[in-house]
């Protein structure tokens, strides 16, 4: 069961702020101003603006923690508050933490490398090897909350957040943990990452019109938009949630993962790996494509991904895909890499709870006119019981999650 969630995104510093902005169709994409982008070909991104770490953590933590870890910790604190979860001596050994990230603490890594170059070895702090590690977000959460179960990192590119949540589900199913704080975080709106992804021709170059840059499933799409953020959900065994008196928000019913074994940046042209992941998630949930009521698509806005994902959905869901809403919230948040799958699962749960389906903004000319991509404006659908959330990443990593209304 999912009993709580938290989020930090380019749309807001909480789930409520993010969800409200999604329903309004508001874009969080703008010209990047936190770094010097003068010499870059791509100068737009989805930044977490106005974030003040001191509101959520003591200075000793904010000084050492990379922004990606700060976002993850903030989302975890909101998730625990939302779930009414207080970690005590009885619960602590049975609570695990899994945080997915595609890039990890890149700002801290770049900063340390520059300091070593400019000032020499004595300028490198004693915590550098810890704070520049991929598991630093999970470690910060565990130490802040006092959890004593397993804590670890998950890294599968853009599928990292979804895979972390799926791994948390498996951990509970196997009896390894009773409660798991699972999610994803990334803060890779950096000079290096904008330059590299831009040189790979993966990013949109609409520098003059940032809010229109991310155009999932639109005929004029030209790439994704690099963004940052985090989301964490509280997963609990049903009997543990009942014993705590916790309210279930949704049931995490299915998880599937696969690899394309094809190309570092391009999806398999026939979507074989993606089909395997979605099929596995549906099978795990004990349903078929005919049971799905909503799809939160991976929907990056790249030429190859959107075409491939559309074909995958037609193959896996059959005629059902033309009867239900399919939207990409990345059109508003941009691509938060490791955080994307976690944020999009939260959005999917909100759809189950409210019937409100956030739009795919900028979808002016849908590449498949028979599919309802929820263009421009939020739609309300009376019966949405099962949602599918897709995450497909560089390196051929694929993950799919199925959530059911309770």
Coordinates of C-alpha atoms in Angstrom, one line a residue:
X1 CA 0.0 0.0 0.0
X2 CA 1.1 3.6 -0.6
X3 CA 0.3 5.6 2.5
X4 CA 2.2 8.8 1.9
X5 CA 4.1 10.8 -0.6
X6 CA 6.3 13.9 -1.0
X7 CA 7.7 15.8 -3.9
X8 CA 10.0 18.6 -4.9
X9 CA 9.7 19.6 -8.6
X10 CA 10.1 22.6 -10.9
X11 CA 6.4 23.1 -10.3
X12 CA 6.5 23.3 -6.5
X13 CA 8.1 22.2 -3.3
X14 CA 5.3 19.7 -2.3
X15 CA 2.9 17.3 -3.8
X16 CA 0.0 19.8 -3.4
X17 CA 1.9 22.6 -5.1
X18 CA 3.1 20.3 -7.9
X19 CA -0.4 18.8 -8.5
X20 CA -2.1 22.1 -8.5
X21 CA 0.3 23.4 -11.1
X22 CA -0.2 20.2 -13.2
X23 CA -4.0 20.6 -13.2
X24 CA -3.5 24.2 -14.3
X25 CA -1.3 23.2 -17.2
X26 CA 1.5 25.4 -15.9
X27 CA 5.1 24.8 -17.2
X28 CA 8.0 24.8 -14.9
X29 CA 10.5 25.2 -17.7
X30 CA 12.4 28.4 -18.2
X31 CA 15.8 29.8 -19.1
X32 CA 18.4 28.4 -16.7
X33 CA 19.8 31.0 -14.4
X34 CA 21.5 29.1 -11.6
X35 CA 24.6 28.4 -13.8
X36 CA 26.3 30.2 -16.7
X37 CA 24.7 28.9 -19.9
X38 CA 26.1 31.6 -22.2
X39 CA 28.2 29.2 -24.2
X40 CA 25.7 26.3 -24.3
X41 CA 23.6 25.4 -27.3
X42 CA 20.7 24.5 -24.9
X43 CA 20.0 27.1 -22.3
X44 CA 16.6 26.0 -20.9
X45 CA 15.7 23.6 -18.1
X46 CA 13.3 22.8 -15.3
X47 CA 14.9 24.2 -12.2
X48 CA 13.7 23.9 -8.6
X49 CA 13.4 27.6 -7.9
X50 CA 13.1 29.3 -4.5
X51 CA 14.1 26.2 -2.6
X52 CA 15.5 27.0 0.8
X53 CA 17.2 23.9 2.4
X54 CA 17.2 25.5 5.9
X55 CA 13.4 25.1 6.0
X56 CA 13.8 21.3 5.9
X57 CA 17.2 20.4 7.4
X58 CA 19.9 21.8 9.7
X59 CA 22.8 23.7 8.3
X60 CA 25.2 20.8 9.0
X61 CA 23.2 18.7 6.5
X62 CA 22.5 21.4 3.9
X63 CA 26.2 22.3 3.7
X64 CA 27.3 18.8 3.0
X65 CA 24.4 17.4 1.0
X66 CA 24.3 17.7 -2.8
X67 CA 21.0 19.4 -4.1
X68 CA 19.7 16.0 -5.3
X69 CA 20.1 14.6 -1.7
X70 CA 18.4 17.8 -0.3
X71 CA 15.5 17.3 -2.6
X72 CA 15.2 13.6 -1.7
X73 CA 15.3 14.3 2.0
X74 CA 12.7 17.0 1.8
X75 CA 10.4 14.7 -0.2
X76 CA 10.9 11.9 2.3
X77 CA 10.0 14.2 5.2
X78 CA 6.8 15.3 3.5
X79 CA 6.0 11.6 2.7
X80 CA 6.4 10.6 6.3
X81 CA 4.3 13.5 7.6
X82 CA 1.6 12.6 5.0
X83 CA 1.6 9.0 6.1
X84 CA 1.7 9.9 9.8
X85 CA 4.9 7.8 10.1
X86 CA 7.0 8.3 13.2
X87 CA 10.0 6.1 13.3
X88 CA 10.4 4.6 16.7
X89 CA 12.6 1.8 18.1
X90 CA 10.0 -0.8 17.2
X91 CA 9.6 0.2 13.6
X92 CA 13.1 1.3 12.8
X93 CA 14.7 -2.1 12.0
X94 CA 11.9 -2.9 9.6
X95 CA 12.0 0.3 7.6
X96 CA 14.1 0.4 4.4
X97 CA 15.1 3.3 2.2
X98 CA 15.7 3.1 -1.6
X99 CA 16.4 6.2 -3.6
X100 CA 16.9 6.0 -7.4
X101 CA 19.0 8.4 -9.3
X102 CA 20.3 8.6 -12.8
X103 CA 23.1 11.1 -12.2
X104 CA 23.5 11.3 -8.4
X105 CA 25.4 14.1 -6.7
X106 CA 26.9 15.6 -9.8
X107 CA 27.2 19.2 -8.6
X108 CA 29.3 18.0 -5.6
X109 CA 31.4 15.8 -7.9
X110 CA 32.1 18.7 -10.3
X111 CA 32.8 21.1 -7.4
X112 CA 35.3 18.7 -5.7
X113 CA 37.1 18.1 -9.0
X114 CA 37.4 21.8 -9.6
X115 CA 38.6 22.4 -6.0
X116 CA 41.2 19.7 -6.4
X117 CA 42.4 21.3 -9.6
X118 CA 42.5 24.9 -8.3
X119 CA 43.6 24.4 -4.7
X120 CA 45.1 21.0 -4.3
X121 CA 44.5 17.9 -2.2
X122 CA 44.3 19.7 1.2
X123 CA 41.2 21.6 0.0
X124 CA 39.2 18.4 -0.2
X125 CA 36.9 18.0 2.7
X126 CA 36.8 14.8 4.8
X127 CA 33.2 14.0 3.9
X128 CA 33.8 14.4 0.1
X129 CA 33.9 10.7 -0.6
X130 CA 30.6 10.3 1.2
X131 CA 28.7 13.2 -0.2
X132 CA 29.8 12.5 -3.8
X133 CA 28.5 8.9 -3.6
X134 CA 25.3 7.7 -5.3
X135 CA 23.9 6.5 -2.0
X136 CA 24.2 9.8 -0.2
X137 CA 20.5 10.6 -0.5
X138 CA 19.4 7.3 1.0
X139 CA 22.0 7.8 3.7
X140 CA 20.8 11.3 4.6
X141 CA 17.2 10.1 4.8
X142 CA 18.1 7.1 7.0
X143 CA 20.2 9.1 9.4
X144 CA 17.6 11.9 9.7
X145 CA 14.7 9.6 10.4
X146 CA 16.6 6.9 12.2
X147 CA 15.6 4.0 10.0
X148 CA 17.6 0.8 10.5
X149 CA 16.5 -1.5 7.7
X150 CA 18.4 -1.7 4.4
X151 CA 19.2 1.6 2.7
X152 CA 20.6 1.8 -0.8
X153 CA 20.8 3.5 -4.1
X154 CA 19.2 2.4 -7.4
X155 CA 20.6 3.6 -10.7
X156 CA 19.0 2.8 -14.0
X157 CA 19.0 6.1 -15.8
X158 CA 15.5 7.5 -16.4
X159 CA 13.9 4.4 -14.9
X160 CA 15.7 4.8 -11.6
X161 CA 12.8 6.2 -9.6
X162 CA 10.3 3.6 -10.8
X163 CA 12.8 0.8 -10.3
X164 CA 13.4 2.0 -6.7
X165 CA 9.7 1.9 -6.0
X166 CA 9.4 -1.5 -7.6
X167 CA 12.3 -2.8 -5.6
X168 CA 10.7 -1.5 -2.4
X169 CA 7.5 -3.4 -3.4
X170 CA 9.5 -6.6 -3.8
X171 CA 11.3 -6.0 -0.4
X172 CA 7.9 -5.9 1.3
X173 CA 6.6 -8.9 -0.6
X174 CA 9.7 -11.0 0.4
X175 CA 9.4 -10.0 4.1
X176 CA 12.7 -8.1 4.1
X177 CA 11.0 -5.0 5.3
X178 CA 7.6 -3.8 6.5
X179 CA 7.9 -0.2 5.4
X180 CA 10.0 1.2 2.5
X181 CA 10.6 4.9 1.7
X182 CA 11.2 4.6 -2.0
X183 CA 11.6 7.2 -4.8
X184 CA 14.0 9.1 -7.0
X185 CA 16.0 12.3 -7.1
X186 CA 18.2 14.1 -9.5
X187 CA 19.7 17.6 -9.8
X188 CA 21.5 17.5 -13.1
X189 CA 20.7 20.9 -14.6
X190 CA 24.5 21.5 -14.8
X191 CA 26.8 22.8 -17.5
X192 CA 28.3 19.4 -18.1
X193 CA 24.9 17.6 -18.3
X194 CA 23.3 20.2 -20.5
X195 CA 26.3 20.2 -22.8
X196 CA 26.5 16.4 -23.0
X197 CA 22.8 15.7 -23.6
X198 CA 22.7 18.7 -26.0
X199 CA 25.6 17.2 -28.0
X200 CA 23.8 13.9 -28.1
X201 CA 21.0 15.8 -29.8
X202 CA 18.5 14.7 -27.2
X203 CA 17.5 18.1 -25.8
X204 CA 15.0 20.6 -27.2
X205 CA 16.6 23.7 -28.6
X206 CA 13.7 26.0 -28.2
X207 CA 15.6 28.5 -26.1
X208 CA 13.4 31.4 -27.2
X209 CA 10.2 29.7 -26.1
X210 CA 11.0 27.6 -23.0
X211 CA 7.4 26.8 -21.9
X212 CA 6.6 25.4 -25.4
X213 CA 9.9 23.4 -25.5
X214 CA 8.7 20.1 -24.1
X215 CA 6.1 18.7 -26.6
X216 CA 5.4 15.0 -25.9
X217 CA 3.5 13.2 -28.7
X218 CA 3.4 16.4 -30.8
X219 CA 4.5 16.3 -34.5
X220 CA 6.9 19.2 -33.9
X221 CA 8.7 17.8 -30.9
X222 CA 12.5 18.2 -31.0
X223 CA 13.8 16.7 -27.7
X224 CA 13.4 16.5 -24.0
X225 CA 14.1 19.2 -21.4
X226 CA 16.6 18.5 -18.6
X227 CA 15.0 19.1 -15.2
X228 CA 15.6 18.4 -11.5
X229 CA 13.5 17.3 -8.5
X230 CA 12.6 14.4 -6.3
X231 CA 9.6 12.3 -5.1
X232 CA 9.4 9.7 -2.3
X233 CA 6.5 7.4 -1.4
X234 CA 5.8 5.4 1.8
X235 CA 5.1 1.8 0.9
X236 CA 3.7 -0.5 3.6
X237 CA 2.5 -4.0 4.0
X238 CA -1.3 -3.8 4.3
X239 CA -1.3 -5.3 7.8
X240 CA 1.3 -2.9 9.0
X241 CA -0.7 0.1 7.6
X242 CA -3.8 -1.3 9.3
X243 CA -2.0 -1.7 12.6
X244 CA -0.7 1.9 12.5
X245 CA -4.1 3.1 11.5
X246 CA -2.6 4.6 8.3
X247 CA -4.9 5.5 5.4
X248 CA -4.0 3.8 2.1
X249 CA -3.9 6.2 -0.8
X250 CA -3.5 3.5 -3.5
X251 CA -2.3 -0.1 -3.9
X252 CA 0.9 -0.6 -5.7
X253 CA -0.3 -3.6 -7.7
X254 CA 2.4 -4.4 -10.3
X255 CA 6.0 -3.8 -11.3
X256 CA 7.9 -4.9 -14.4
X257 CA 11.4 -4.2 -15.6
X258 CA 13.5 -5.1 -18.7
X259 CA 16.4 -4.1 -20.9
X260 CA 16.5 -3.2 -24.6
X261 CA 20.0 -4.6 -25.2
X262 CA 20.1 -2.3 -28.2
X263 CA 21.6 1.2 -27.9
X264 CA 22.9 3.6 -25.3
X265 CA 20.5 6.5 -26.1
X266 CA 17.9 5.2 -28.6
X267 CA 15.0 2.9 -27.7
X268 CA 14.6 -0.4 -29.5
X269 CA 12.9 0.5 -32.8
X270 CA 10.2 -2.1 -32.1
X271 CA 9.9 -1.3 -28.4
X272 CA 10.7 -4.9 -27.4
X273 CA 12.1 -4.0 -24.0
X274 CA 9.4 -1.6 -23.2
X275 CA 6.7 -4.2 -24.1
X276 CA 8.4 -6.7 -21.8
X277 CA 8.3 -4.3 -18.9
X278 CA 4.7 -3.2 -19.4
X279 CA 3.6 -6.8 -19.9
X280 CA 5.4 -7.9 -16.7
X281 CA 3.8 -5.1 -14.7
X282 CA 0.3 -6.0 -15.9
X283 CA 1.0 -9.7 -15.2
X284 CA 2.3 -8.9 -11.8
X285 CA -0.9 -7.0 -11.1
X286 CA -3.1 -9.8 -12.3
X287 CA -4.7 -7.7 -15.1
X288 CA -4.6 -7.2 -18.8
X289 CA -4.3 -4.1 -20.9
X290 CA -8.1 -4.0 -21.2
X291 CA -8.2 -3.1 -17.4
X292 CA -6.1 0.0 -17.6
X293 CA -8.0 3.3 -17.2
X294 CA -5.1 5.8 -17.5
X295 CA -1.5 5.9 -18.6
X296 CA 1.1 8.3 -17.4
X297 CA 3.4 8.0 -20.3
X298 CA 7.2 8.3 -20.3
X299 CA 6.5 10.9 -23.0
X300 CA 9.8 12.7 -23.2
X301 CA 9.2 14.7 -26.3
X302 CA 12.0 13.1 -28.3
X303 CA 11.3 12.0 -31.8
X304 CA 12.2 8.3 -31.2
X305 CA 10.8 7.8 -27.7
X306 CA 7.3 9.1 -28.4
X307 CA 6.9 7.2 -31.6
X308 CA 8.1 4.0 -30.0
X309 CA 6.0 4.4 -26.9
X310 CA 2.9 5.0 -28.9
X311 CA 3.5 1.8 -30.8
X312 CA 4.2 0.0 -27.5
X313 CA 0.9 1.2 -26.0
X314 CA -1.0 0.2 -29.1
X315 CA 0.5 -3.3 -28.9
X316 CA 0.1 -3.9 -25.2
X317 CA -3.2 -2.2 -24.6
X318 CA -4.8 -2.9 -28.0
X319 CA -8.1 -1.0 -28.6
X320 CA -8.1 0.1 -25.0
X321 CA -5.5 2.7 -25.7
X322 CA -7.9 4.7 -27.9
X323 CA -10.6 4.7 -25.1
X324 CA -8.6 6.0 -22.2
X325 CA -6.6 9.2 -21.4
X326 CA -2.8 9.0 -22.0
X327 CA -0.9 12.0 -20.8
X328 CA 2.7 13.1 -20.2
X329 CA 3.3 15.3 -17.2
X330 CA 6.9 15.8 -18.5
X331 CA 5.3 18.4 -20.8
X332 CA 5.2 20.6 -17.7
X333 CA 7.9 19.4 -15.4
X334 CA 10.5 18.5 -18.0
X335 CA 12.5 15.3 -17.6
X336 CA 13.6 14.9 -14.0
X337 CA 15.7 11.8 -15.0
X338 CA 15.8 9.6 -11.8
X339 CA 13.0 11.5 -10.1
X340 CA 10.7 11.3 -13.1
X341 CA 9.2 7.8 -12.5
X342 CA 8.6 8.6 -8.8
X343 CA 6.9 12.0 -9.5
X344 CA 4.8 10.4 -12.2
X345 CA 3.6 7.6 -9.9
X346 CA 2.5 10.3 -7.5
X347 CA 0.6 12.0 -10.3
X348 CA -1.0 8.7 -11.3
X349 CA -2.2 8.1 -7.7
X350 CA -3.7 11.6 -7.7
X351 CA -5.6 10.7 -10.9
X352 CA -7.0 7.6 -9.2
X353 CA -8.0 9.6 -6.1
X354 CA -9.6 12.6 -8.0
X355 CA -10.5 11.5 -11.5
X356 CA -8.7 14.6 -12.7
X357 CA -6.2 13.8 -15.5
X358 CA -3.4 16.4 -16.0
X359 CA -2.8 17.5 -19.5
X360 CA -0.1 17.1 -22.1
X361 CA 0.6 20.7 -22.8
X362 CA 2.1 21.8 -26.2
X363 CA 0.5 18.8 -27.9
X364 CA -0.9 20.8 -30.8
X365 CA -0.6 18.1 -33.6
X366 CA -0.9 14.6 -32.0
X367 CA 1.2 12.0 -33.7
X368 CA -1.7 9.5 -33.3
X369 CA -5.0 11.4 -33.6
X370 CA -7.0 8.4 -32.3
X371 CA -5.3 8.5 -28.9
X372 CA -6.5 10.9 -26.2
X373 CA -3.2 12.6 -25.2
X374 CA -5.2 15.0 -23.0
X375 CA -4.0 18.0 -25.0
X376 CA -3.6 21.4 -23.3
X377 CA -6.3 21.1 -20.5
X378 CA -7.1 18.8 -17.6
X379 CA -9.9 16.3 -18.2
X380 CA -12.1 14.7 -15.6
X381 CA -12.9 11.0 -15.9
X382 CA -15.5 9.4 -13.6
X383 CA -14.1 5.9 -13.4
X384 CA -10.3 5.6 -13.1
X385 CA -9.5 2.5 -11.1
X386 CA -6.2 1.4 -12.5
X387 CA -3.2 3.5 -13.8
X388 CA -0.1 2.5 -15.6
X389 CA 3.1 4.6 -15.3
X390 CA 6.0 4.1 -17.8
X391 CA 9.6 4.9 -17.4
X392 CA 12.1 4.1 -20.2
X393 CA 15.7 5.2 -19.9
X394 CA 19.1 5.6 -21.6
X395 CA 21.0 2.4 -21.7
X396 CA 17.8 0.5 -22.5
X397 CA 16.4 0.5 -19.0
X398 CA 12.7 0.0 -18.8
X399 CA 10.3 0.0 -15.9
X400 CA 6.5 0.1 -15.5
X401 CA 4.3 0.4 -12.4
X402 CA 0.6 -0.3 -12.0
X403 CA -1.4 1.3 -9.2
X404 CA -5.0 0.5 -8.2
X405 CA -7.5 2.6 -6.4
X406 CA -8.5 1.6 -2.9

